[in-house]
PDB file of C-alpha atoms in Angstrom:
ATOM      1  CA  MET Q   1      -3.156  13.489 -18.847  1.00  0.00           C
ATOM      2  CA  GLN Q   2      -5.232  15.403 -21.005  1.00  0.00           C
ATOM      3  CA  LYS Q   3      -5.694  15.025 -24.651  1.00  0.00           C
ATOM      4  CA  HIS Q   4      -7.272  17.055 -27.248  1.00  0.00           C
ATOM      5  CA  ASN Q   5     -10.187  15.013 -29.307  1.00  0.00           C
ATOM      6  CA  ASN Q   6     -11.713  17.409 -31.939  1.00  0.00           C
ATOM      7  CA  GLY Q   7     -11.206  20.546 -29.537  1.00  0.00           C
ATOM      8  CA  VAL Q   8     -12.402  18.896 -26.347  1.00  0.00           C
ATOM      9  CA  LEU Q   9     -10.292  18.065 -23.390  1.00  0.00           C
ATOM     10  CA  GLN Q  10     -10.732  14.572 -22.146  1.00  0.00           C
ATOM     11  CA  GLY Q  11      -8.513  13.148 -19.134  1.00  0.00           C
ATOM     12  CA  THR Q  12      -7.685   9.922 -19.022  1.00  0.00           C
ATOM     13  CA  PRO Q  13      -7.528   8.152 -15.714  1.00  0.00           C
ATOM     14  CA  ALA Q  14      -4.429   7.908 -13.824  1.00  0.00           C
ATOM     15  CA  CYS Q  15      -2.446   4.659 -13.363  1.00  0.00           C
ATOM     16  CA  ALA Q  16      -3.214   2.544 -10.080  1.00  0.00           C
ATOM     17  CA  ALA Q  17       0.491   3.327  -9.242  1.00  0.00           C
ATOM     18  CA  CYS Q  18       0.035   7.319  -9.364  1.00  0.00           C
ATOM     19  CA  LYS Q  19      -3.371   6.925  -7.987  1.00  0.00           C
ATOM     20  CA  HIS Q  20      -2.135   5.585  -4.825  1.00  0.00           C
ATOM     21  CA  GLN Q  21       0.743   8.243  -4.714  1.00  0.00           C
ATOM     22  CA  ARG Q  22      -1.766  10.871  -5.464  1.00  0.00           C
ATOM     23  CA  LYS Q  23      -0.020  12.147  -8.402  1.00  0.00           C
ATOM     24  CA  LYS Q  24      -0.572  12.934 -11.722  1.00  0.00           C
ATOM     25  CA  CYS Q  25       0.316  10.107 -14.397  1.00  0.00           C
ATOM     26  CA  HIS Q  26       2.412  10.819 -17.206  1.00  0.00           C
ATOM     27  CA  GLU Q  27       3.254   9.370 -20.708  1.00  0.00           C
ATOM     28  CA  THR Q  28       6.594   8.554 -18.961  1.00  0.00           C
ATOM     29  CA  CYS Q  29       5.300   6.392 -16.173  1.00  0.00           C
ATOM     30  CA  PRO Q  30       6.786   3.053 -15.984  1.00  0.00           C
ATOM     31  CA  LEU Q  31       4.101   1.340 -14.242  1.00  0.00           C
ATOM     32  CA  ALA Q  32       1.062   2.752 -16.143  1.00  0.00           C
ATOM     33  CA  PRO Q  33       1.414  -0.003 -18.826  1.00  0.00           C
ATOM     34  CA  TYR Q  34       0.891  -2.790 -16.249  1.00  0.00           C
ATOM     35  CA  PHE Q  35      -1.006  -1.215 -13.853  1.00  0.00           C
ATOM     36  CA  PRO Q  36      -3.632   0.394 -15.660  1.00  0.00           C
ATOM     37  CA  ALA Q  37      -6.519   2.038 -12.877  1.00  0.00           C
ATOM     38  CA  GLU Q  38      -8.866  -0.801 -13.344  1.00  0.00           C
ATOM     39  CA  ARG Q  39      -6.193  -3.139 -11.690  1.00  0.00           C
ATOM     40  CA  ASN Q  40      -6.039  -1.709  -8.645  1.00  0.00           C
ATOM     41  CA  ARG Q  41      -6.269  -4.749  -6.462  1.00  0.00           C
ATOM     42  CA  GLU Q  42      -3.225  -6.270  -8.034  1.00  0.00           C
ATOM     43  CA  PHE Q  43      -1.019  -2.928  -7.429  1.00  0.00           C
ATOM     44  CA  GLN Q  44      -2.315  -2.785  -3.778  1.00  0.00           C
ATOM     45  CA  ALA Q  45      -0.974  -6.370  -3.469  1.00  0.00           C
ATOM     46  CA  VAL Q  46       2.487  -5.761  -5.435  1.00  0.00           C
ATOM     47  CA  HIS Q  47       2.848  -2.323  -3.429  1.00  0.00           C
ATOM     48  CA  LYS Q  48       2.155  -4.189  -0.108  1.00  0.00           C
ATOM     49  CA  VAL Q  49       5.062  -6.620  -0.541  1.00  0.00           C
ATOM     50  CA  PHE Q  50       7.465  -4.948  -2.237  1.00  0.00           C
ATOM     51  CA  GLY Q  51       6.786  -1.298  -2.632  1.00  0.00           C
ATOM     52  CA  VAL Q  52       6.391   1.313  -5.299  1.00  0.00           C
ATOM     53  CA  SER Q  53       9.885   2.530  -5.162  1.00  0.00           C
ATOM     54  CA  ASN Q  54      11.317  -1.269  -5.519  1.00  0.00           C
ATOM     55  CA  VAL Q  55       8.562  -2.138  -8.048  1.00  0.00           C
ATOM     56  CA  THR Q  56       9.463   0.689 -10.009  1.00  0.00           C
ATOM     57  CA  LYS Q  57      13.354   0.108  -9.819  1.00  0.00           C
ATOM     58  CA  MET Q  58      12.725  -3.672 -10.974  1.00  0.00           C
ATOM     59  CA  VAL Q  59      10.478  -2.652 -13.919  1.00  0.00           C
ATOM     60  CA  LYS Q  60      13.396  -0.411 -15.203  1.00  0.00           C
ATOM     61  CA  ASN Q  61      16.064  -2.712 -14.856  1.00  0.00           C
ATOM     62  CA  VAL Q  62      14.325  -5.643 -16.826  1.00  0.00           C
ATOM     63  CA  ARG Q  63      14.990  -5.826 -20.807  1.00  0.00           C
ATOM     64  CA  GLU Q  64      11.969  -4.367 -22.528  1.00  0.00           C
ATOM     65  CA  GLU Q  65      10.814  -7.770 -23.783  1.00  0.00           C
ATOM     66  CA  ASP Q  66      10.650  -9.589 -20.292  1.00  0.00           C
ATOM     67  CA  LYS Q  67       8.683  -6.690 -18.107  1.00  0.00           C
ATOM     68  CA  ARG Q  68       5.414  -8.017 -18.551  1.00  0.00           C
ATOM     69  CA  LYS Q  69       6.662 -11.230 -17.514  1.00  0.00           C
ATOM     70  CA  ALA Q  70       8.427  -9.741 -14.545  1.00  0.00           C
ATOM     71  CA  VAL Q  71       5.322  -7.800 -13.748  1.00  0.00           C
ATOM     72  CA  ASP Q  72       3.144 -10.742 -13.692  1.00  0.00           C
ATOM     73  CA  SER Q  73       5.262 -12.590 -11.443  1.00  0.00           C
ATOM     74  CA  LEU Q  74       5.429  -9.675  -9.061  1.00  0.00           C
ATOM     75  CA  ILE Q  75       1.562  -9.528  -9.266  1.00  0.00           C
ATOM     76  CA  TRP Q  76       1.452 -13.669  -8.579  1.00  0.00           C
ATOM     77  CA  GLU Q  77       4.029 -13.823  -5.663  1.00  0.00           C
ATOM     78  CA  ALA Q  78       2.115 -10.569  -4.133  1.00  0.00           C
ATOM     79  CA  VAL Q  79      -1.035 -12.793  -4.412  1.00  0.00           C
ATOM     80  CA  CYS Q  80       0.100 -15.906  -3.219  1.00  0.00           C
ATOM     81  CA  ARG Q  81       1.453 -13.568  -0.473  1.00  0.00           C
ATOM     82  CA  GLN Q  82      -1.496 -12.299   0.200  1.00  0.00           C
ATOM     83  CA  ASN Q  83      -4.030 -15.361   0.151  1.00  0.00           C
ATOM     84  CA  ASP Q  84      -1.194 -17.373   2.238  1.00  0.00           C
ATOM     85  CA  PRO Q  85       1.065 -14.631   4.401  1.00  0.00           C
ATOM     86  CA  VAL Q  86       3.121 -17.629   5.928  1.00  0.00           C
ATOM     87  CA  LEU Q  87       4.040 -19.893   3.138  1.00  0.00           C
ATOM     88  CA  GLY Q  88       3.577 -17.224   0.209  1.00  0.00           C
ATOM     89  CA  PRO Q  89       4.580 -18.388  -3.176  1.00  0.00           C
ATOM     90  CA  TYR Q  90       5.913 -21.971  -1.766  1.00  0.00           C
ATOM     91  CA  GLY Q  91       2.816 -23.044  -0.516  1.00  0.00           C
ATOM     92  CA  GLU Q  92       1.260 -22.687  -4.389  1.00  0.00           C
ATOM     93  CA  TYR Q  93       4.467 -24.396  -5.621  1.00  0.00           C
ATOM     94  CA  LYS Q  94       3.957 -27.453  -2.834  1.00  0.00           C
ATOM     95  CA  ARG Q  95       0.347 -27.521  -3.728  1.00  0.00           C
ATOM     96  CA  VAL Q  96       1.009 -27.849  -7.413  1.00  0.00           C
ATOM     97  CA  LEU Q  97       3.956 -30.347  -7.188  1.00  0.00           C
ATOM     98  CA  GLU Q  98       1.582 -32.259  -4.957  1.00  0.00           C
ATOM     99  CA  GLU Q  99      -1.003 -32.467  -7.265  1.00  0.00           C
ATOM    100  CA  MET Q 100       1.140 -33.352 -10.189  1.00  0.00           C
ATOM    101  CA  LEU Q 101       2.884 -36.084  -8.119  1.00  0.00           C
ATOM    102  CA  TYR Q 102      -1.051 -37.126  -7.864  1.00  0.00           C
ATOM    103  CA  LEU Q 103      -1.928 -37.232 -11.511  1.00  0.00           C
ATOM    104  CA  VAL Q 104       1.339 -38.970 -12.393  1.00  0.00           C
ATOM    105  CA  SER Q 105       0.930 -41.850  -9.829  1.00  0.00           C
ATOM    106  CA  GLY Q 106      -2.679 -42.603 -11.579  1.00  0.00           C
ATOM    107  CA  GLY Q 107      -4.545 -41.018  -8.385  1.00  0.00           C
ATOM    108  CA  ASN Q 108      -2.466 -43.427  -5.825  1.00  0.00           C
ATOM    109  CA  LEU Q 109      -0.776 -40.818  -4.021  1.00  0.00           C
ATOM    110  CA  GLU Q 110       1.697 -42.235  -1.164  1.00  0.00           C
ATOM    111  CA  LEU Q 111       3.937 -39.680   0.620  1.00  0.00           C
TER     112      LEU Q 111
END
């Protein structure tokens, strides 16, 4: 995308999704608000788990007010899967549950 600023052409960087696909990022790009160029690592994780096409479909089919939460959830799940390929998000859930049980029991966890 190029914008005029006092008669000077300035280019804006493509979002991480368009950069990955090597295409020009347009104002109508559904992933641009959620994956700007500096969030390339998060996009790569999401792309590896879900694929660009599926992420685009999910973002388009979610209500406008829920899109940010949906994308954050996809990023969280993909990063969990990247950190622990076997258990993924379940491993993180299990760790948090065990920590919560430990704290609730006053530090005397007996499983």
